[in-house]
mmCIF file of N, CA and C in Angstrom:
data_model
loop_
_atom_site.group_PDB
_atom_site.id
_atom_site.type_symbol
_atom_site.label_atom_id
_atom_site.label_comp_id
_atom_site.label_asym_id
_atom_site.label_seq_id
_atom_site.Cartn_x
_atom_site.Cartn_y
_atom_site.Cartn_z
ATOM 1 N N UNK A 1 -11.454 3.381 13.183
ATOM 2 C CA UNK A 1 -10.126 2.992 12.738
ATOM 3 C C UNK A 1 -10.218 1.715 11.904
ATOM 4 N N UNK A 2 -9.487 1.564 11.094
ATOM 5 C CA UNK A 2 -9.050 0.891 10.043
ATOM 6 C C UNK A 2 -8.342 -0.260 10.456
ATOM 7 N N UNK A 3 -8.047 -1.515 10.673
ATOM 8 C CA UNK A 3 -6.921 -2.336 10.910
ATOM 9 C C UNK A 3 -5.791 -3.157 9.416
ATOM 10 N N UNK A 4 -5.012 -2.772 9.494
ATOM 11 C CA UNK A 4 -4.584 -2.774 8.297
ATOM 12 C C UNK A 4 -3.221 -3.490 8.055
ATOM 13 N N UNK A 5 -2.678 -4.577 8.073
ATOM 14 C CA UNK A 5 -1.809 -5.454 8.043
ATOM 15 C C UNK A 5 -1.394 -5.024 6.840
ATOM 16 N N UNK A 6 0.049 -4.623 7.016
ATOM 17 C CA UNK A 6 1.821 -4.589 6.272
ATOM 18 C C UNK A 6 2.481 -5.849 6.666
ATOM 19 N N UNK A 7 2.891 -6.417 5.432
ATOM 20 C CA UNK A 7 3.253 -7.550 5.535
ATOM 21 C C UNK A 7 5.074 -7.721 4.691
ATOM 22 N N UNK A 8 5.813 -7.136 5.333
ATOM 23 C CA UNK A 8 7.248 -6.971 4.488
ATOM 24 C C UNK A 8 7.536 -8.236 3.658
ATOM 25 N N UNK A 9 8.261 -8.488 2.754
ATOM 26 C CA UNK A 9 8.860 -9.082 1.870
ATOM 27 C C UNK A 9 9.374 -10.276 2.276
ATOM 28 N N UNK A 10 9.607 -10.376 3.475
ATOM 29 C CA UNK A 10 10.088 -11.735 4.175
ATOM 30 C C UNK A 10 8.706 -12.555 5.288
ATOM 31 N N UNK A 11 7.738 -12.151 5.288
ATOM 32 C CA UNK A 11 7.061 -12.342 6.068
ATOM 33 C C UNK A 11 6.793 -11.637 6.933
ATOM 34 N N UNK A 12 7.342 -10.717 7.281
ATOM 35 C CA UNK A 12 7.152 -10.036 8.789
ATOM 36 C C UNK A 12 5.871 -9.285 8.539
ATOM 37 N N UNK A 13 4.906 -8.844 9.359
ATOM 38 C CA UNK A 13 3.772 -8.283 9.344
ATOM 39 C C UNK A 13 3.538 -7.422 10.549
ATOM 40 N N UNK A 14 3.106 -6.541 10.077
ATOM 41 C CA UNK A 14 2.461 -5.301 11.007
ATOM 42 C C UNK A 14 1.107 -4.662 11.026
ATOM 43 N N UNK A 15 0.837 -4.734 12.134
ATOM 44 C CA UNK A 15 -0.912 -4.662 12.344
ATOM 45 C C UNK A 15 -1.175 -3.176 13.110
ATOM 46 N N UNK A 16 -1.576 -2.103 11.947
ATOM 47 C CA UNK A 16 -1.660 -1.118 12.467
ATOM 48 C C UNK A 16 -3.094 -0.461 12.382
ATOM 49 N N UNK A 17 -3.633 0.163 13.379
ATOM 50 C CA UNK A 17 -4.953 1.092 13.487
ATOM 51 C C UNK A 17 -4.262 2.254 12.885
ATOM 52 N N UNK A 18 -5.065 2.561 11.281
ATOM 53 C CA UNK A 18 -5.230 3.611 10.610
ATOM 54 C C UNK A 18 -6.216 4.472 10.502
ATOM 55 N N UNK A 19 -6.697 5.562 10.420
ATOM 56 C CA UNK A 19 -7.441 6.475 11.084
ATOM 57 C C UNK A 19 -8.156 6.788 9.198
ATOM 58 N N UNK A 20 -9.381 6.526 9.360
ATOM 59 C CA UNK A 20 -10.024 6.761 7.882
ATOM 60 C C UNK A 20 -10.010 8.365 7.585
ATOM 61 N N UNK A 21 -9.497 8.600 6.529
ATOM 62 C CA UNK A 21 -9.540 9.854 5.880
ATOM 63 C C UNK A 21 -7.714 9.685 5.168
ATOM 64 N N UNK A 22 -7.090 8.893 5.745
ATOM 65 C CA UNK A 22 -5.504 8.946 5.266
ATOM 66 C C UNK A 22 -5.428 7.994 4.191
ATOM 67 N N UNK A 23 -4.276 7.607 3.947
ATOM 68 C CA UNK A 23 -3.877 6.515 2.478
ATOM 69 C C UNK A 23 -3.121 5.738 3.187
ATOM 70 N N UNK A 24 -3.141 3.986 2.713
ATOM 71 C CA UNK A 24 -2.878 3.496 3.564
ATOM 72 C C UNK A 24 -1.323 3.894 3.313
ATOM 73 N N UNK A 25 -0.669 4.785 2.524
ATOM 74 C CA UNK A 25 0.851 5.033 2.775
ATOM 75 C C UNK A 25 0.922 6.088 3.849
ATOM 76 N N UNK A 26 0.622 6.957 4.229
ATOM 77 C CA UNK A 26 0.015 7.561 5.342
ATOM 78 C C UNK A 26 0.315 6.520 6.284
ATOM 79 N N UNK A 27 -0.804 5.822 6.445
ATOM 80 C CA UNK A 27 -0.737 5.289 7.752
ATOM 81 C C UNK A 27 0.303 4.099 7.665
ATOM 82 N N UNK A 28 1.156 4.017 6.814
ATOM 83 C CA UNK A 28 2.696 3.122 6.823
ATOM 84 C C UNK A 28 3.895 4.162 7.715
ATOM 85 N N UNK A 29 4.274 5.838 6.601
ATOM 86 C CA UNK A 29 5.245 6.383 7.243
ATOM 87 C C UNK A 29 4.880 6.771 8.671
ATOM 88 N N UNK A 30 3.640 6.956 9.047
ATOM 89 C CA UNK A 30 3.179 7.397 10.510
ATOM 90 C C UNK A 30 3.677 6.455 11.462
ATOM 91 N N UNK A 31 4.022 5.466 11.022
ATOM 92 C CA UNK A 31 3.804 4.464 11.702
ATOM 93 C C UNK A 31 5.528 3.597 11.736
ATOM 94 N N UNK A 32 6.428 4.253 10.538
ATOM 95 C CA UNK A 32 7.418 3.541 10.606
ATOM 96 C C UNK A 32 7.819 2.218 9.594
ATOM 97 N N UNK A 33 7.276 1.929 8.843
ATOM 98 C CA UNK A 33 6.582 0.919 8.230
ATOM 99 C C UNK A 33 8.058 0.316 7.236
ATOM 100 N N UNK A 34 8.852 -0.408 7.248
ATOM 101 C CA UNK A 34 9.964 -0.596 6.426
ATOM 102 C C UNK A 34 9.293 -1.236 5.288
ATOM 103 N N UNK A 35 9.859 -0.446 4.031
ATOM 104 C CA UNK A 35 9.303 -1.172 2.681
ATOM 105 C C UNK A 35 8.497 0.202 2.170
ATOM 106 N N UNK A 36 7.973 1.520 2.680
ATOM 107 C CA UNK A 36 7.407 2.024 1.904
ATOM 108 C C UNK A 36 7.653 3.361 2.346
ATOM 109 N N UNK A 37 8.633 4.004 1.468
ATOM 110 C CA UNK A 37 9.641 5.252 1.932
ATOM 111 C C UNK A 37 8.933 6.641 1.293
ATOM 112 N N UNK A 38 7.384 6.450 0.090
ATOM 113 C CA UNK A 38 7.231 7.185 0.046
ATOM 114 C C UNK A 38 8.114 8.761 -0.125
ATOM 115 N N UNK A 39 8.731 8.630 -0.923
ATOM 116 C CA UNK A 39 9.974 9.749 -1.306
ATOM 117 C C UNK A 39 8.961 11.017 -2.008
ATOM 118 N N UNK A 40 7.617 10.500 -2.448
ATOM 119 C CA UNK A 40 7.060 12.233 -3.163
ATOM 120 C C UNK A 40 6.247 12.680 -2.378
ATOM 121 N N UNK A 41 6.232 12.008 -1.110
ATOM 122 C CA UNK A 41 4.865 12.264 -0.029
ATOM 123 C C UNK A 41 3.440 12.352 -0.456
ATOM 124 N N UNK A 42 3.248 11.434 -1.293
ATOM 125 C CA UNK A 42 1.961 11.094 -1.592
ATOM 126 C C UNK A 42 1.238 11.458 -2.511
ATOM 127 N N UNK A 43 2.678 12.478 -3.489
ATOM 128 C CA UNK A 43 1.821 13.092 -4.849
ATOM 129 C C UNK A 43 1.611 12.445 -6.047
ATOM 130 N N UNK A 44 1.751 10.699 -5.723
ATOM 131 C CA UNK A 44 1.725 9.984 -7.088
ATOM 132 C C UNK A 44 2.596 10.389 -8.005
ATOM 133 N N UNK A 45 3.816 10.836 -7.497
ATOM 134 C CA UNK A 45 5.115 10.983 -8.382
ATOM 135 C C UNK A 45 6.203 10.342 -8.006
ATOM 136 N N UNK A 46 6.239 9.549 -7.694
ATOM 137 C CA UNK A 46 7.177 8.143 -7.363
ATOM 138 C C UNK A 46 6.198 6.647 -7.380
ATOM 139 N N UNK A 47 6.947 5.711 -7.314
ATOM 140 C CA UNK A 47 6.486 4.668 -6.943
ATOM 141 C C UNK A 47 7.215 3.827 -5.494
ATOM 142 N N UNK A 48 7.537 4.838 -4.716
ATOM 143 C CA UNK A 48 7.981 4.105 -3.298
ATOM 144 C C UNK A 48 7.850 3.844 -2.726
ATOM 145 N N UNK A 49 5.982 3.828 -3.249
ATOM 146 C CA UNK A 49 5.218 3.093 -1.688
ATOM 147 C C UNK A 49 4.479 1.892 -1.818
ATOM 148 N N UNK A 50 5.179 1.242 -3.514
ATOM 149 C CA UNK A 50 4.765 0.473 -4.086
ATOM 150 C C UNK A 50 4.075 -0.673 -3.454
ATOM 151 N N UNK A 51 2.945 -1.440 -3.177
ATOM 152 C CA UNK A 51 2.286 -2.504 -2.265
ATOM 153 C C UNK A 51 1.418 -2.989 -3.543
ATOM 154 N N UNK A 52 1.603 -4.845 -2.917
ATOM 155 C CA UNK A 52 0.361 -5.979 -3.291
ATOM 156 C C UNK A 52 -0.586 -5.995 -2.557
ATOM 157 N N UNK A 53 -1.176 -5.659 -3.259
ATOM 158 C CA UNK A 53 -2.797 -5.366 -2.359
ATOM 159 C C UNK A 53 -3.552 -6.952 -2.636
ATOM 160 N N UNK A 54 -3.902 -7.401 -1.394
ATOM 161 C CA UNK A 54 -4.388 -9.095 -1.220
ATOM 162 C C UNK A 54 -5.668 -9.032 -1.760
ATOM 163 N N UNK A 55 -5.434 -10.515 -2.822
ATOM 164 C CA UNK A 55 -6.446 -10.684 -3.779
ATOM 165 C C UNK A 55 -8.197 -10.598 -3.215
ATOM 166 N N UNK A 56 -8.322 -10.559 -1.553
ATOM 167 C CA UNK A 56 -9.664 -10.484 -1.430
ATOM 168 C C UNK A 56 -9.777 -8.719 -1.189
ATOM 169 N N UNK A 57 -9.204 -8.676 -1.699
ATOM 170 C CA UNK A 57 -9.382 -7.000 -1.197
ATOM 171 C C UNK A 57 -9.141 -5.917 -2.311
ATOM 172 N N UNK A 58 -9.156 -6.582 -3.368
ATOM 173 C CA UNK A 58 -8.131 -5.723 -4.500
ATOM 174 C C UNK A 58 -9.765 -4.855 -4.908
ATOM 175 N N UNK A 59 -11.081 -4.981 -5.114
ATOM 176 C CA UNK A 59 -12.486 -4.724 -5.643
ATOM 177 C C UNK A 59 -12.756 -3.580 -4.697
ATOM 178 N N UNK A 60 -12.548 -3.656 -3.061
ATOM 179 C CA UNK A 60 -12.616 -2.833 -1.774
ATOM 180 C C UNK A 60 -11.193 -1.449 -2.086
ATOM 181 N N UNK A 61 -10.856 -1.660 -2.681
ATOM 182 C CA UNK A 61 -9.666 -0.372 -2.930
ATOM 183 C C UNK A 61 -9.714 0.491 -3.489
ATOM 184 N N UNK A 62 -10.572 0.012 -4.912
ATOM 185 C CA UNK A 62 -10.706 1.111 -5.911
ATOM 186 C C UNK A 62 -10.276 0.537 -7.046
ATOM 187 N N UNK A 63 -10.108 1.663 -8.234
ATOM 188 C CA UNK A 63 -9.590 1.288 -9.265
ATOM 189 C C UNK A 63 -8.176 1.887 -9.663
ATOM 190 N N UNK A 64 -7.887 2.026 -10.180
ATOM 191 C CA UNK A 64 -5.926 2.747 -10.450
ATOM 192 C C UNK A 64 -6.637 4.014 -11.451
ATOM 193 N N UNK A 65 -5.910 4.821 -11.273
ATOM 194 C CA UNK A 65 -6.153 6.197 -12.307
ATOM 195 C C UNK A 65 -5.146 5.773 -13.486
ATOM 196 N N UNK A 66 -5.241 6.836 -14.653
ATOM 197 C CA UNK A 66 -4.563 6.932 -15.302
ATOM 198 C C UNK A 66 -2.889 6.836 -14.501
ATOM 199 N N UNK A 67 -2.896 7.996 -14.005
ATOM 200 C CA UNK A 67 -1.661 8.907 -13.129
ATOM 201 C C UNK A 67 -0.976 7.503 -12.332
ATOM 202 N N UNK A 68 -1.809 6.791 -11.452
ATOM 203 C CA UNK A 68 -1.263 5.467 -10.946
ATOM 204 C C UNK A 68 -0.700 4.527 -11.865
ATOM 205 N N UNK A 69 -1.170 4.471 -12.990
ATOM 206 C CA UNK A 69 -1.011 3.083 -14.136
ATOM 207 C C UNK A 69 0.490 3.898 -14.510
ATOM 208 N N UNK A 70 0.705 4.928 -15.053
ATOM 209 C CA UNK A 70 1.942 5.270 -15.456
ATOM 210 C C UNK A 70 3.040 5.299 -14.147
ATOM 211 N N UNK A 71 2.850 5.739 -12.651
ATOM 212 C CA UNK A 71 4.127 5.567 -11.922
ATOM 213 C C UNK A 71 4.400 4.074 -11.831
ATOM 214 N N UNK A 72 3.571 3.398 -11.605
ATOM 215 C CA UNK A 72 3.650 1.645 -11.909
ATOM 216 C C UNK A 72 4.370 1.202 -12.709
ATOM 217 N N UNK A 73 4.440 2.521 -13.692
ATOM 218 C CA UNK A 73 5.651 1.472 -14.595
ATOM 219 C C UNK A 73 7.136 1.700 -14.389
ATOM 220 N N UNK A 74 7.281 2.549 -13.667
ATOM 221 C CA UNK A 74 8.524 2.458 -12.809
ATOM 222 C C UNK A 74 8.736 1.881 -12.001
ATOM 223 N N UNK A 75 8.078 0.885 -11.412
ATOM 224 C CA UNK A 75 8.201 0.213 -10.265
ATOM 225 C C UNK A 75 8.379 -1.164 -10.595
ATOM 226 N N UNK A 76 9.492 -1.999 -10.210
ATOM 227 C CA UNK A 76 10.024 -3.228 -10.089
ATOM 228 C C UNK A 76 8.996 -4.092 -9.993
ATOM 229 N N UNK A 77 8.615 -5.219 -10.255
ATOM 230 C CA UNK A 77 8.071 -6.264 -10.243
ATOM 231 C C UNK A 77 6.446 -5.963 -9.684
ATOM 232 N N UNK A 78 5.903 -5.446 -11.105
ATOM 233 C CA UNK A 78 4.609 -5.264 -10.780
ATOM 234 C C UNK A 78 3.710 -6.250 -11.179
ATOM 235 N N UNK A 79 2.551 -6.727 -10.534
ATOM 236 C CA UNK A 79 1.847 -7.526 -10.752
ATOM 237 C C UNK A 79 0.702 -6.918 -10.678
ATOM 238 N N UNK A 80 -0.175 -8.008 -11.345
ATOM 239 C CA UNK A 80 -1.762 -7.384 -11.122
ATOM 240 C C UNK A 80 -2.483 -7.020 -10.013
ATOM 241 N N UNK A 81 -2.292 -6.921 -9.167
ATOM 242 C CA UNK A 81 -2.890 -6.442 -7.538
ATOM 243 C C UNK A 81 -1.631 -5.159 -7.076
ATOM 244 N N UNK A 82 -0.799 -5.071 -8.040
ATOM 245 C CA UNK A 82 0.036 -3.625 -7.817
ATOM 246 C C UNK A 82 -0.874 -2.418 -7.519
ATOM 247 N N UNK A 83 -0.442 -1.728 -6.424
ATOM 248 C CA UNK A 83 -1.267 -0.593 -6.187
ATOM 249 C C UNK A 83 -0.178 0.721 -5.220
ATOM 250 N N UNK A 84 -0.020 1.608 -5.524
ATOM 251 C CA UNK A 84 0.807 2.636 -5.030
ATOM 252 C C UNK A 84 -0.129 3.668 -3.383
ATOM 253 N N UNK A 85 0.455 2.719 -2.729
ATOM 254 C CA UNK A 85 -0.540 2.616 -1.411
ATOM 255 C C UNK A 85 -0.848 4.201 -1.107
ATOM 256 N N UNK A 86 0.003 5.402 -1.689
ATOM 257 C CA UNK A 86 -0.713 6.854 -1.504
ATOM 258 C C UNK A 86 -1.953 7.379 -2.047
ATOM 259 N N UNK A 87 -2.218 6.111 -3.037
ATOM 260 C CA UNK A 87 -4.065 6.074 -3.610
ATOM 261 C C UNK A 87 -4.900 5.477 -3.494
ATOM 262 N N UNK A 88 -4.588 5.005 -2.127
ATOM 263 C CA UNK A 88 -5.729 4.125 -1.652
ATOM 264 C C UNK A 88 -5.870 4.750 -0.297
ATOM 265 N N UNK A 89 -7.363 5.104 -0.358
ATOM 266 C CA UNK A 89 -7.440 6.219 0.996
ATOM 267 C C UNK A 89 -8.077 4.932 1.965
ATOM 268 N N UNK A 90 -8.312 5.074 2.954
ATOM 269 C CA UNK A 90 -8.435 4.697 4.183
ATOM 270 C C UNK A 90 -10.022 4.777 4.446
ATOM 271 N N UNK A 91 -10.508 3.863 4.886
ATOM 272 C CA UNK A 91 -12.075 3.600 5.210
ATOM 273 C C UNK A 91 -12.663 2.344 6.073
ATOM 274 N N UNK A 92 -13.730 2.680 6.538
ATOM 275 C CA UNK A 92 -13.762 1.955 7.585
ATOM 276 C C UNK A 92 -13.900 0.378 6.703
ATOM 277 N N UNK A 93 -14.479 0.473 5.527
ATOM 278 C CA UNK A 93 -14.855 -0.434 4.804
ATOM 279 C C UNK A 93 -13.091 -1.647 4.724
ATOM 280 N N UNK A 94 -12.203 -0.683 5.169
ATOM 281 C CA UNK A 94 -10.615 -1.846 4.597
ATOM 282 C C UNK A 94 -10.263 -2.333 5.626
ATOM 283 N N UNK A 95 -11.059 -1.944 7.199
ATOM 284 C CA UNK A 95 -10.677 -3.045 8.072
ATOM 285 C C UNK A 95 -10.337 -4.172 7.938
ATOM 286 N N UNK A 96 -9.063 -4.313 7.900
ATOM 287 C CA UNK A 96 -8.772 -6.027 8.026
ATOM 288 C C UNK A 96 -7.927 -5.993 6.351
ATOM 289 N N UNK A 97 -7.668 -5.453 5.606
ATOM 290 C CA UNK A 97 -6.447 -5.034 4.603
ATOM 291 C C UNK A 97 -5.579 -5.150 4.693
ATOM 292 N N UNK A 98 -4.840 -6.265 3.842
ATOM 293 C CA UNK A 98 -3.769 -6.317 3.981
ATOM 294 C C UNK A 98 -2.881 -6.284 2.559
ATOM 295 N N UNK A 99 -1.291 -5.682 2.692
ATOM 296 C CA UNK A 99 -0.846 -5.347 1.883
ATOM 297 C C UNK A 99 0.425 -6.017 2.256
ATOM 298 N N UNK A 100 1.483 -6.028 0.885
ATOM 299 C CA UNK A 100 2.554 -6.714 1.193
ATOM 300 C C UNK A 100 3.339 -5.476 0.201
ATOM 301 N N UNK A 101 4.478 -5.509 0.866
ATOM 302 C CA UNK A 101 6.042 -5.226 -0.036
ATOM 303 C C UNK A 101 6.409 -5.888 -0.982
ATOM 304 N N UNK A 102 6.538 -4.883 -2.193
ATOM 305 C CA UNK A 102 7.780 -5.975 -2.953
ATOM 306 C C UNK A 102 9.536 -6.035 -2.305
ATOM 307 N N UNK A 103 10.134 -7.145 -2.420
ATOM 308 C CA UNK A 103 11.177 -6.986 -2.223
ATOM 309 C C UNK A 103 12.246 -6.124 -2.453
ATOM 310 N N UNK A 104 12.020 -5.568 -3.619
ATOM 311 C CA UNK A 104 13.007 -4.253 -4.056
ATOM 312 C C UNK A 104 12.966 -2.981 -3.209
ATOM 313 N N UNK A 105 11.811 -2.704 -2.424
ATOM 314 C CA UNK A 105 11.755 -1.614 -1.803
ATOM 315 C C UNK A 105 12.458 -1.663 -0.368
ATOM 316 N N UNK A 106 13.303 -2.691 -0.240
ATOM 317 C CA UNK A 106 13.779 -3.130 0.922
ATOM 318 C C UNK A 106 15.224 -3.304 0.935
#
């Protein structure tokens, strides 16, 4: 398992064991996760599961696809560590990952 800190828009944070093989949006709706509603269930056709992926961790994630770079641009206040948490799969390697909400998704 994965340990994987959600960190909402106001501070609040949630420390959840995610099971490697899922995305960490996966292991948000499993879990209840306010801030990432995931509305296309994970087909990279929304941006509702929009997350800042923390600057020591952004190299451990991957890179963005084409397909990611374009729903991003629907999404409110993107920054450079923007990442659409249904494409970032889950590994033992992200133990200790943490991601934050933007405020708009809230």
């Amino acid at each position: 398992m994965a340990k994987i800190t959600y960190i909402e828009h106001d501070g609040t944070e949630h420390v959840i064991d995610v099971k490697p093989g899922l995305t960490v949006m996966e292991g948000a709706v499993k879990n209840n996760i306010p801030g990432i509603d995931a509305d296309c269930g994970g087909a990279c056709a929304c941006a509702t599961c929009h997350v800042y992926v923390d600057e020591a961790w952004l190299a451990k994630t991957g890179t963005k696809s084409s397909m990611e770079e374009s729903m991003l641009d629907f999404a409110e206040s993107v920054q450079d560590n923007s990442r659409l948490s249904c494409q970032i799969k889950v590994t033992d390697e992200l133990d200790g990952l943490k991601v934050t909400m933007p405020e708009s998704q809230h």
